Coordinates of C-alpha atoms in Angstrom, one line a residue:
Chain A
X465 CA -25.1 17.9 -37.9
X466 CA -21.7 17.7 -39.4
X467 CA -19.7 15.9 -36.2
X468 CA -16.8 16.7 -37.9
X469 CA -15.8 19.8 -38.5
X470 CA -13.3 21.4 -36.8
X471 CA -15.3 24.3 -34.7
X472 CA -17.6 21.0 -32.9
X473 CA -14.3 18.9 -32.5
X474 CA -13.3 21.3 -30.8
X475 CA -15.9 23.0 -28.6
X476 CA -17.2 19.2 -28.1
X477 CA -13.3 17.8 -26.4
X478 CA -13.1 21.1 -24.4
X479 CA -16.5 20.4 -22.7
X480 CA -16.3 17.3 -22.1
X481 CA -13.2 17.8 -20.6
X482 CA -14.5 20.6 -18.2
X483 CA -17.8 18.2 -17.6
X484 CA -15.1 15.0 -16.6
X485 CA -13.0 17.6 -14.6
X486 CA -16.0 19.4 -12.3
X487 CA -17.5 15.9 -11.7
X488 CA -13.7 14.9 -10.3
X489 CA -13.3 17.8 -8.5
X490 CA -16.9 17.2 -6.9
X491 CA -16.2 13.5 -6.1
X492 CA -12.5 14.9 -4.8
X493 CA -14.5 17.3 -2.3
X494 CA -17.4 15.3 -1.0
X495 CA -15.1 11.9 -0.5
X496 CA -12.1 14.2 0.8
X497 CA -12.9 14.1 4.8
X498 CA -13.6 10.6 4.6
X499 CA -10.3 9.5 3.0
X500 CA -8.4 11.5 5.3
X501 CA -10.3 10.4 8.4
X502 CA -9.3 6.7 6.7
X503 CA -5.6 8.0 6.4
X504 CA -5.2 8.5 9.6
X505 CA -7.0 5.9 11.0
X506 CA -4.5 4.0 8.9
X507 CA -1.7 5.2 10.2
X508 CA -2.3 5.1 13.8
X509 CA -3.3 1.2 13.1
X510 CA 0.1 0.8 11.5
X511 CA 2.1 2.6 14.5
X512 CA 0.0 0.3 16.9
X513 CA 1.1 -2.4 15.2
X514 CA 4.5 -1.8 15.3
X515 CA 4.3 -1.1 18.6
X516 CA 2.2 -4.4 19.3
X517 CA -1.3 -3.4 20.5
X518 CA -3.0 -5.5 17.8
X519 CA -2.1 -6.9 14.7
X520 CA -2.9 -5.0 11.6
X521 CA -5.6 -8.0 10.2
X522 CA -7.3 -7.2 13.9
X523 CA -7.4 -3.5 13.0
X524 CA -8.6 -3.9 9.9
X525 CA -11.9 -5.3 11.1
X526 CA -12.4 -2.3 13.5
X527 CA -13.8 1.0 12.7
X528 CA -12.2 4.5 12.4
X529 CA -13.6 5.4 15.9
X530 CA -12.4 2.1 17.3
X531 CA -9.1 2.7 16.4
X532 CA -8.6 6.2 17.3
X533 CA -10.1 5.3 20.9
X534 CA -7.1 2.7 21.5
X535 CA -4.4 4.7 20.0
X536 CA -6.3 7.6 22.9
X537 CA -6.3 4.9 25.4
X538 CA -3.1 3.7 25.3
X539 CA -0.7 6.6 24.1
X540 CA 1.3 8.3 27.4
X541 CA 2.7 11.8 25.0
X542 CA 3.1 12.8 21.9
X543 CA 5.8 15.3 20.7
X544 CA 7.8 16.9 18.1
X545 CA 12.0 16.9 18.5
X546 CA 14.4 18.8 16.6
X547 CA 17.8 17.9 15.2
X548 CA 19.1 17.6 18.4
X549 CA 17.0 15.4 20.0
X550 CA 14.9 17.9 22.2
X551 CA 11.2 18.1 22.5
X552 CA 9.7 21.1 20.7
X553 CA 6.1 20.4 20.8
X554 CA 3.4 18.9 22.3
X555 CA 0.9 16.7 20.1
X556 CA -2.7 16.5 21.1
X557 CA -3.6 12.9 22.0
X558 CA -7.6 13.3 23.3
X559 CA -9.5 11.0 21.0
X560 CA -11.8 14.0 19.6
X561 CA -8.5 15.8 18.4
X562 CA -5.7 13.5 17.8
X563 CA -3.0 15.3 16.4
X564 CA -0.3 13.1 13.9
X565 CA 2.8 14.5 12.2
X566 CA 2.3 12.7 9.3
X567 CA 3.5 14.8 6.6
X568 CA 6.5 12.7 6.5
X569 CA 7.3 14.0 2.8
X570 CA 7.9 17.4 4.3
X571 CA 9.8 16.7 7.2
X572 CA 12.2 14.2 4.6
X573 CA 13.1 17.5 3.2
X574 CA 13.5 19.1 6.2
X575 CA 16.0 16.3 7.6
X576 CA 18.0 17.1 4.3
X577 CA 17.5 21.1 5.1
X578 CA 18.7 20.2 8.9
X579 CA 16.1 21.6 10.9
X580 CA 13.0 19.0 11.1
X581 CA 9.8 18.4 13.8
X582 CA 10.2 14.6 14.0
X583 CA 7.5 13.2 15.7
X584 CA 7.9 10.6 18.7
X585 CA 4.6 8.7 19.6
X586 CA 5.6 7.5 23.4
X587 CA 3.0 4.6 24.1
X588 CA 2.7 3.0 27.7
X589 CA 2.2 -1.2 27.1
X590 CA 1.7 -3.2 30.5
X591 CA 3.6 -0.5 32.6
X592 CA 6.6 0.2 30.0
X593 CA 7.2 3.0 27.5
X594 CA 7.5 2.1 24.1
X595 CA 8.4 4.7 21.4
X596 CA 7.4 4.8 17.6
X597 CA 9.0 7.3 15.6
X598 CA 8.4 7.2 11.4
X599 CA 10.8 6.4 8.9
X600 CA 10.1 7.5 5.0
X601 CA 12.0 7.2 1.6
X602 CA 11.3 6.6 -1.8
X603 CA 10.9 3.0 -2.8
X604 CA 10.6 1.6 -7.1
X605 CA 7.7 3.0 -7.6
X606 CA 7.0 5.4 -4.8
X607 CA 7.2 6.5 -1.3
X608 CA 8.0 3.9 1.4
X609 CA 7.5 4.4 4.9
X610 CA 7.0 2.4 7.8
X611 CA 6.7 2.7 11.8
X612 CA 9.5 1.7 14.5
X613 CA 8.8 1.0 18.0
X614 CA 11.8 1.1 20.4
X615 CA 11.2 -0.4 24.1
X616 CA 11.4 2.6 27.2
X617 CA 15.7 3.4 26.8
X618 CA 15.5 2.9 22.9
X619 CA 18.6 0.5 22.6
X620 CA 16.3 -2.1 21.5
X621 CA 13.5 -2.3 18.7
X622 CA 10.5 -4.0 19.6
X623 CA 8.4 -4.0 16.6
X624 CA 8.0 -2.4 12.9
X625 CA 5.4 -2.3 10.2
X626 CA 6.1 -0.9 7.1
X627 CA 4.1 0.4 4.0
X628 CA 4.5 1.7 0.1
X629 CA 2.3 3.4 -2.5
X630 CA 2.6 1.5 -5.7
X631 CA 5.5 -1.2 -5.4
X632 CA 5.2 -4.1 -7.5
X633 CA 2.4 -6.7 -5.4
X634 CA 4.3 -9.6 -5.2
X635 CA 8.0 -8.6 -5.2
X636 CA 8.3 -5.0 -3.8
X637 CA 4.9 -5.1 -1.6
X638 CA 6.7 -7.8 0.2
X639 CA 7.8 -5.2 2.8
X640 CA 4.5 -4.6 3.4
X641 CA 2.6 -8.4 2.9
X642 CA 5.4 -10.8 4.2
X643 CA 5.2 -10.5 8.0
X644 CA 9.0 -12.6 8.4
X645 CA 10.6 -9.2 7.1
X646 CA 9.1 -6.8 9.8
X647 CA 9.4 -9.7 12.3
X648 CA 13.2 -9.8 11.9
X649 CA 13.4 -6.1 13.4
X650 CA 12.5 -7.5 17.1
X651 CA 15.1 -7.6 19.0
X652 CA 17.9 -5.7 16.6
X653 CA 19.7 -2.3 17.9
X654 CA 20.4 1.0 16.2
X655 CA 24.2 1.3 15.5
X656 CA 25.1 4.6 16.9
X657 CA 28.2 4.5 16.3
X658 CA 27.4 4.6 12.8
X659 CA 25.3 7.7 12.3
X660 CA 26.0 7.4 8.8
X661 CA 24.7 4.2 8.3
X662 CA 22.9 3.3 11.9
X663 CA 20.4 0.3 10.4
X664 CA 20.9 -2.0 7.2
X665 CA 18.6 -4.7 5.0
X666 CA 21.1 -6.9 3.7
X667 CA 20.3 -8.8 0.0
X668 CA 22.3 -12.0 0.7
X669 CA 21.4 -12.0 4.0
X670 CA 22.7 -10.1 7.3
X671 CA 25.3 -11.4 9.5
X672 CA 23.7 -13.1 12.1
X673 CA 26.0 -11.6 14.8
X674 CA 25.1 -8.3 13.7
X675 CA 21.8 -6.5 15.9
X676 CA 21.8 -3.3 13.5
X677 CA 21.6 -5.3 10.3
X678 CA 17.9 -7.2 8.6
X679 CA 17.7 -9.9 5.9
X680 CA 16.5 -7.7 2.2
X681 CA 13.7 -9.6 0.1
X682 CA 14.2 -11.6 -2.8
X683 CA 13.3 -9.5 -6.2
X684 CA 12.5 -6.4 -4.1
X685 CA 16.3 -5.5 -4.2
X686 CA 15.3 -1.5 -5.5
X687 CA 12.8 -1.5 -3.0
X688 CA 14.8 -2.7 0.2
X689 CA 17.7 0.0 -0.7
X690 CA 15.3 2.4 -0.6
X691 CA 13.9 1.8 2.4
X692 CA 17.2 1.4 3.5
X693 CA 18.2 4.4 2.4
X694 CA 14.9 6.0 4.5
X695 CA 15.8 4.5 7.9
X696 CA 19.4 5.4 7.4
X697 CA 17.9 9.1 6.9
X698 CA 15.3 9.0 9.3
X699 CA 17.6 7.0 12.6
X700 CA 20.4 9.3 11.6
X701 CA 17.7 12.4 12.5
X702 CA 16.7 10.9 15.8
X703 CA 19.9 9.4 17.2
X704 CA 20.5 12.1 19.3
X705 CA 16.8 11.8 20.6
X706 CA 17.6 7.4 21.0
X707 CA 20.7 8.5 22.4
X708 CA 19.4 10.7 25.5
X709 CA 16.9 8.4 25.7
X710 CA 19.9 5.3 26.4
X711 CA 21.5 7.6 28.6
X712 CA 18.6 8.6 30.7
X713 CA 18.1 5.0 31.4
X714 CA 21.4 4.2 32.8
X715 CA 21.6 7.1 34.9
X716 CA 18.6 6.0 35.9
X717 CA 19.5 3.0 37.2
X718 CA 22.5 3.9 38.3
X719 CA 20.7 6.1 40.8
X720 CA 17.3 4.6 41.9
X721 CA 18.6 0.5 41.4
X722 CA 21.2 -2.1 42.5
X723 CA 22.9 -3.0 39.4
X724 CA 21.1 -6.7 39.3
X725 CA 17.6 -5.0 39.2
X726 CA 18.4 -3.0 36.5
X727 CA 17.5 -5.4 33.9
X728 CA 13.9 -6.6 35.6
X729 CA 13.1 -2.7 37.1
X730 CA 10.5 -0.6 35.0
X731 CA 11.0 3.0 33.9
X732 CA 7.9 4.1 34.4
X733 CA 9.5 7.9 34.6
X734 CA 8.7 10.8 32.7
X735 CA 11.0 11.0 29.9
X736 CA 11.0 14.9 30.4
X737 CA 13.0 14.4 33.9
X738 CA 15.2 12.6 31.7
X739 CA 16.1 15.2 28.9
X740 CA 16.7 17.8 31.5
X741 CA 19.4 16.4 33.7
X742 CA 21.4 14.5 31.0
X743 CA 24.2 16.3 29.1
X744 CA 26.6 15.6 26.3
X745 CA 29.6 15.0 28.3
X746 CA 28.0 12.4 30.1
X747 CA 27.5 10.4 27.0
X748 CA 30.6 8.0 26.7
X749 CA 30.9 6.8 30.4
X750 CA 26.7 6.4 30.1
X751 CA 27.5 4.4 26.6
X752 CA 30.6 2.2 28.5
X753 CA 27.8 1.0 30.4
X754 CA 25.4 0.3 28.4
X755 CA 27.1 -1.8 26.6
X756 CA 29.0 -3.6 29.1
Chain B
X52 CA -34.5 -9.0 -28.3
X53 CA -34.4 -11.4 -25.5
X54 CA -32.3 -13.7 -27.3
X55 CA -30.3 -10.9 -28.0
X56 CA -29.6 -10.3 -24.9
X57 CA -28.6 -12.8 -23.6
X58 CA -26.1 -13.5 -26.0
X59 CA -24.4 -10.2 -25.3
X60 CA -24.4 -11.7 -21.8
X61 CA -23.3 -14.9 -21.8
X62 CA -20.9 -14.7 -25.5
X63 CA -18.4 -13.0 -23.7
X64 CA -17.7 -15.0 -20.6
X65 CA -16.7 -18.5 -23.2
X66 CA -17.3 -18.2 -26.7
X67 CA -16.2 -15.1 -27.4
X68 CA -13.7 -14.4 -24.3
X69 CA -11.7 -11.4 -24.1
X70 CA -8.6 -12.5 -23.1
X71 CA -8.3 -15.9 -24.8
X72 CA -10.3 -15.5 -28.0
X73 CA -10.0 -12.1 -29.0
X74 CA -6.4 -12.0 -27.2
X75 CA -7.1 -8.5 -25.0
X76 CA -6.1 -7.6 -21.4
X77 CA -3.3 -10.2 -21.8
X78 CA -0.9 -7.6 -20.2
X79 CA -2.8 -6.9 -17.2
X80 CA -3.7 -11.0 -16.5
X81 CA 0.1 -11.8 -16.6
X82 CA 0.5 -8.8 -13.8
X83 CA -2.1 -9.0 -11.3
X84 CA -2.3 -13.2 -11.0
X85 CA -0.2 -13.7 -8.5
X86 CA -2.4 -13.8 -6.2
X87 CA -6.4 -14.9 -6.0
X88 CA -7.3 -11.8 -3.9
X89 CA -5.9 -8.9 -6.2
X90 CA -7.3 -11.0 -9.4
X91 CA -10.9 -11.2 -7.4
X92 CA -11.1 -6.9 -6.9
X93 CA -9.2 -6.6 -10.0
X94 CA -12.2 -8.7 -12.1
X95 CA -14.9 -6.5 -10.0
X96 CA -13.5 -3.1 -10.7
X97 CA -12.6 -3.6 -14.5
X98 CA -16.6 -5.2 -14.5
X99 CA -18.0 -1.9 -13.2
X100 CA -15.9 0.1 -15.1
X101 CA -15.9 -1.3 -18.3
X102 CA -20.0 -1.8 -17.5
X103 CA -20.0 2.6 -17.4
X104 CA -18.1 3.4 -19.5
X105 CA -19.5 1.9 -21.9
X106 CA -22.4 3.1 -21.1
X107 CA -21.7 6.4 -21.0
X108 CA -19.8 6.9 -24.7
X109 CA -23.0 4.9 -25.8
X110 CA -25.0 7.7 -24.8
X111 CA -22.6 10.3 -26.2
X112 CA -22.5 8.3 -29.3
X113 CA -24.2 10.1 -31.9
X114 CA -22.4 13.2 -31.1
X115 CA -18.8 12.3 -30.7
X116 CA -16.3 13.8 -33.2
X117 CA -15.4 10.8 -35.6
X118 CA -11.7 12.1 -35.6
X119 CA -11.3 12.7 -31.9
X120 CA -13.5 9.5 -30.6
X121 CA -10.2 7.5 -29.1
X122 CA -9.6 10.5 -26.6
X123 CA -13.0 11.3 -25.9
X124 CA -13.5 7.6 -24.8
X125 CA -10.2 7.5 -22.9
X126 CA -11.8 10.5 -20.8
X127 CA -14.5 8.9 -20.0
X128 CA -12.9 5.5 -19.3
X129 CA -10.5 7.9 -17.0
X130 CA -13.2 9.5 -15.3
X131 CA -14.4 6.2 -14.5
X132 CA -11.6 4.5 -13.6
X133 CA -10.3 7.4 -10.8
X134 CA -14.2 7.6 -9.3
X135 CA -13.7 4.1 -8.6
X136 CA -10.6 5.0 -6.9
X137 CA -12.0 7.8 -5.1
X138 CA -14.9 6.3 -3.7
X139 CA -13.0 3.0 -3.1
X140 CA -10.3 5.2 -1.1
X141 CA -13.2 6.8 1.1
X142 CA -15.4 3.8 1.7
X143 CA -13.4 0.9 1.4
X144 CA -10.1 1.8 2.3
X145 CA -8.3 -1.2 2.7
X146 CA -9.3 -2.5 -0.3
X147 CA -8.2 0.3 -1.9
X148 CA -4.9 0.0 -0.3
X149 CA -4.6 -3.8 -1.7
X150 CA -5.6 -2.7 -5.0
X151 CA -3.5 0.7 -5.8
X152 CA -1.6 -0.3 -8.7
X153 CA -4.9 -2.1 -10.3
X154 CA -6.6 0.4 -9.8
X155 CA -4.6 2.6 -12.4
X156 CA -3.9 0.0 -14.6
X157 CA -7.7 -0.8 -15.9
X158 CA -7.5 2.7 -17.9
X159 CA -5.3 0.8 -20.3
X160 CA -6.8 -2.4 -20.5
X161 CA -7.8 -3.0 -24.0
X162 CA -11.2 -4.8 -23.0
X163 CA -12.6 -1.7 -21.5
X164 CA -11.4 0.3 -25.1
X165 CA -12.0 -2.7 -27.2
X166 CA -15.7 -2.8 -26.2
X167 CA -16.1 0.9 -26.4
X168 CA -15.4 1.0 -30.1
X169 CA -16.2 -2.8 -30.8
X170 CA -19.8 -2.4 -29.7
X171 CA -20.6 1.0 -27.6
X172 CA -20.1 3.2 -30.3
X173 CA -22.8 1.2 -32.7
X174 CA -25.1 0.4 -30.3
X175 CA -27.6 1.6 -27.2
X176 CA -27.4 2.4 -23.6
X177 CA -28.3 -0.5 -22.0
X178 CA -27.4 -3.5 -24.6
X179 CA -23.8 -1.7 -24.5
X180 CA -23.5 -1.3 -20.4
X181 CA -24.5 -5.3 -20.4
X182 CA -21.9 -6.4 -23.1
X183 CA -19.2 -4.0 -20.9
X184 CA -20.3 -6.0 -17.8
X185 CA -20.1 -9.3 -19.1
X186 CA -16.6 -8.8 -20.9
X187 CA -15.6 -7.5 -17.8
X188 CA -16.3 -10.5 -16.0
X189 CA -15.2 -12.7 -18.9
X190 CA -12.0 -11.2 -18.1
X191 CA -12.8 -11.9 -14.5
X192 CA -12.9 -15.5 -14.8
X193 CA -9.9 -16.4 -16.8
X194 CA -8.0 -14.2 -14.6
X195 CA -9.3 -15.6 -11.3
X196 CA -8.7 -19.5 -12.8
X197 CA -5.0 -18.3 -13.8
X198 CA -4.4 -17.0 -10.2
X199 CA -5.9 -20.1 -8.9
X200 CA -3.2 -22.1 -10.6
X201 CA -0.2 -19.7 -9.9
X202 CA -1.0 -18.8 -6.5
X203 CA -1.8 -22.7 -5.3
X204 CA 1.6 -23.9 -7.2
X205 CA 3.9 -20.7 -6.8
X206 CA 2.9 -20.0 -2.9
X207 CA 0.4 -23.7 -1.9
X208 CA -1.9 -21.0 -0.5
X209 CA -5.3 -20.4 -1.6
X210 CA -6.6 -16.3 -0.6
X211 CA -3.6 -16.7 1.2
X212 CA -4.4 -19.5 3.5
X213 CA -2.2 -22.3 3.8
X214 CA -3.4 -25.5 1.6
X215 CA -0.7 -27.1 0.4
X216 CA 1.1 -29.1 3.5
X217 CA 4.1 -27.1 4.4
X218 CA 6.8 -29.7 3.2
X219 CA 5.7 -28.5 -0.2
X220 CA 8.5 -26.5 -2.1
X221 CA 6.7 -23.4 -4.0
X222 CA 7.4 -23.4 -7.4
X223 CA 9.4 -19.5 -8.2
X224 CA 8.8 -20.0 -11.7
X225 CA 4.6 -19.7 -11.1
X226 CA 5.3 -16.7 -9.4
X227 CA 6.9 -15.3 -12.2
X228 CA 4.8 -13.6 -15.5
X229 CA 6.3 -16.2 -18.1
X230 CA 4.2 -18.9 -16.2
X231 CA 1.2 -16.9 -16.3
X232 CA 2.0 -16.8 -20.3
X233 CA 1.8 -20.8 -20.3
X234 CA -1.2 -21.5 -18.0
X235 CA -2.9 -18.8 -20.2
X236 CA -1.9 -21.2 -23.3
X237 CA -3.0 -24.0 -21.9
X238 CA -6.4 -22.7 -21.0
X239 CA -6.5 -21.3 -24.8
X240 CA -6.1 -25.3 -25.6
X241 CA -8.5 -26.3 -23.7
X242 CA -10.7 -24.0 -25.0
X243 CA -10.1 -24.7 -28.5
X244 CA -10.4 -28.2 -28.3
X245 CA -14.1 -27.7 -26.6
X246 CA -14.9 -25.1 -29.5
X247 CA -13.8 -26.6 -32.4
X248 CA -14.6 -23.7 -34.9
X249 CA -11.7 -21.9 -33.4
X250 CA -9.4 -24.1 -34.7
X251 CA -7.4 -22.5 -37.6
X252 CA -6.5 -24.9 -40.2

């Protein structure tokens, strides 16, 4: 047979094509439950890491079920908030139905567009609320996102982990391999009185007597200003949620503790009672003492 | 035929190396060295790929269009390359997740092309899958020996534990793909001066 004329050249490439495509889409279909059931066992082992449950080496060696059940066992609520920092939304937290919001592509748009369902993971760790919310951007390469954990009144973080499609292993994939740079998050503070710049990774390194401001990585300088860029986005969205959150807490104290206790008492109440009886004017006699 | 064999098995991995005699896959071994764990799953997926795909144009060989062979093969070597992914996403995940970059990058590695037409195309099924398998982990080695090197020197850690005392400074420069260049060079001497019909005059 003559392989080359132009008819078989032809017909032959648009077969095989077809052939190389319906085996993909086959191997897309059968593998496609598993890989999301992986995905999102992935992402609740990266929002327990942030917020300290286990370390993500730890969760690696467990199994999908293993990790669902301790992000079931552990998490108080889950909710969606809108631009202004109220809850819109329940999130089902039962291990045989774990809801996530984790189409944090989508809500990045619909930040931009202004009216967003943020998602706010409140877990309870030895008697204290901690709260992860997600932060997302693009990196180099592709998307970077990560997970921040805030303790119970959200003026502190307590832990972050972050993550990235394809940034260059070794430089870029730093934010994601070198444990120092998520480490360095403990302890620091959103700036609220920056909403347009609220968190910042440094290159040259942050002044140390700055809490809202991280070292950046060496040779991952495109990468850390874009996922700079995403927290700026994505604190900006939910300082009005942080912010209730802060002010709940003080009045909070203010009522049910001497001022010394303050510091040593555990909110262990539900953050709804909070949203309802806290309003905007209270805010800057609430922040006075916060900070004082 | 047994002899055969076994010289499709075993050229590949020292006398005739991929990357240091016939000088392929150089881009990919400067890029994924940095550390011994990437170049270890890197060296097992380009094996199994390069291992089916040629395997599969040398089954298709005596019907391929002469003119259109390159793009059939890069379909096939694609097919091969995103299965890989797939099934590595759904059953090994985290791997998967250490990988993503490789992963994408073994469709243009010359080896896996280099073989293809080099030997698939001219030969059958089974001698062709063995001489992909064994270039691919030909490849393997000098890529896991350069990342032994770069990732001991540039970070004093070893799959990422710690064997270097800590008072040790890493070296930036191994880290870097102009050192990968060099150790590569040197293990080209070494080789040369082993195998001296190599040596060009």
């Amino acid at each position: 047979m003559n392989t080359n004329n132009n008819v078989y050249t032809i017909v032959y490439t648009t077969v095989i094509v077809v052939i190389a495509a319906a085996i993909l889409a086959l191997a897309a279909m059968a593998l496609k439950p598993r890989q999301q059931a992986n995905i999102k066992a992935e992402t609740i082992s990266q929002m327990l890491t942030a917020a300290g449950f286990s370390s993500k080496e730890d969760l690696a060696k467990f199994g999908n079920e293993q990790i669902l059940a301790l992000y079931s066992d552990n998490i108080k609520t889950a909710f969606l908030i809108d631009k202004d920092g109220n809850k819109t939304d329940e999130l089902e937290t039962e291990v045989s139905s774990i809801e996530l919001q984790d189409n944090l592509k989508l809500e990045n748009k619909n930040i931009a567009a202004g009216n967003p369902a943020l998602p706010v993971y409140v877990f309870e760790k030895d008697g204290a609320e901690i709260n992860v919310i997600p932060c997302y951007g693009a990196g180099l390469w592709g998307p970077v996102w990560g997970y921040i954990a805030f303790n119970a009144d959200c003026t502190e973080i307590v832990g972050a982990y972050f993550d990235h499609e394809g940034e260059t292993p070794g430089l870029g994939a730093k934010i994601k391999d070198e444990a120092w740079f998520r480490e360095q998050f403990k302890g620091k503070t959103v700036d609220f009185e920056h909403p347009e710049n609220p968190f910042g990774i440094i290159k040259g390194g942050a002044p140390a007597d700055d809490r809202s401001k991280v070292d950046a990585i060496t040779g991952a300088t495109m990468t850390c200003n874009g996922l700079d860029a995403a927290l700026d986005t994505w604190l900006a969205a939910y300082i009005p949620f942080l912010q209730k959150k802060a002010a709940a807490a003080v009045e909070e104290d203010c009522c049910c503790c001497d001022g010394d206790e303050c510091a040593d008492c555990d909110h262990d109440h539900d953050h709804d009672h909070g949203h309802d009886h806290n309003h905007s004017h209270d805010h800057n006699h609430q922040h006075n003492h916060q900070e004082g | 035929m047994n002899e055969e064999l076994k010289k499709t098995l075993l050229n590949p991995i020292f006398k005739g190396n991929p990357i240091t005699v016939l000088v392929l896959g150089i881009c990919s071994s400067l890029a994924v060295t940095v550390q011994l764990k990437g170049a270890c799953v890197m060296a097992l997926s380009v094996i199994i790929v390069c291992g089916l795909s040629s395997l599969v144009v040398s089954l298709l060989r005596n019907s391929i269009p002469n003119r259109v062979r390159i793009i059939v093969q890069l379909v096939v070597v694609a097919l091969m390359v995103i299965l890989v992914d797939q099934v590595l996403k759904a059953y090994a995940y985290a791997v998967d997740k250490q990988l993503s970059v490789y992963i994408g990058l073994i469709i243009t590695n010359c080896i896996v092309m280099g073989r293809i037409e080099a030997f698939a195309l001219g030969n059958k099924p089974i001698p062709s899958m063995l001489d992909g398998l064994a270039n691919g982990a030909g490849y393997g080695l000098i890529l896991i020996i350069v990342a032994f090197f770069r990732e001991l020197l540039g970070s004093g850690t070893l799959f990422g534990l710690r064997v270097l005392p800590a008072s040790y400074v890493p070296n930036n420069l191994v880290i870097l793909p102009p050192m990968a260049l060099i150790i590569l060079g040197c293990i080209v001497w070494v080789q040369r001066s082993i195998q001296k019909d190599l040596q060009e005059k």
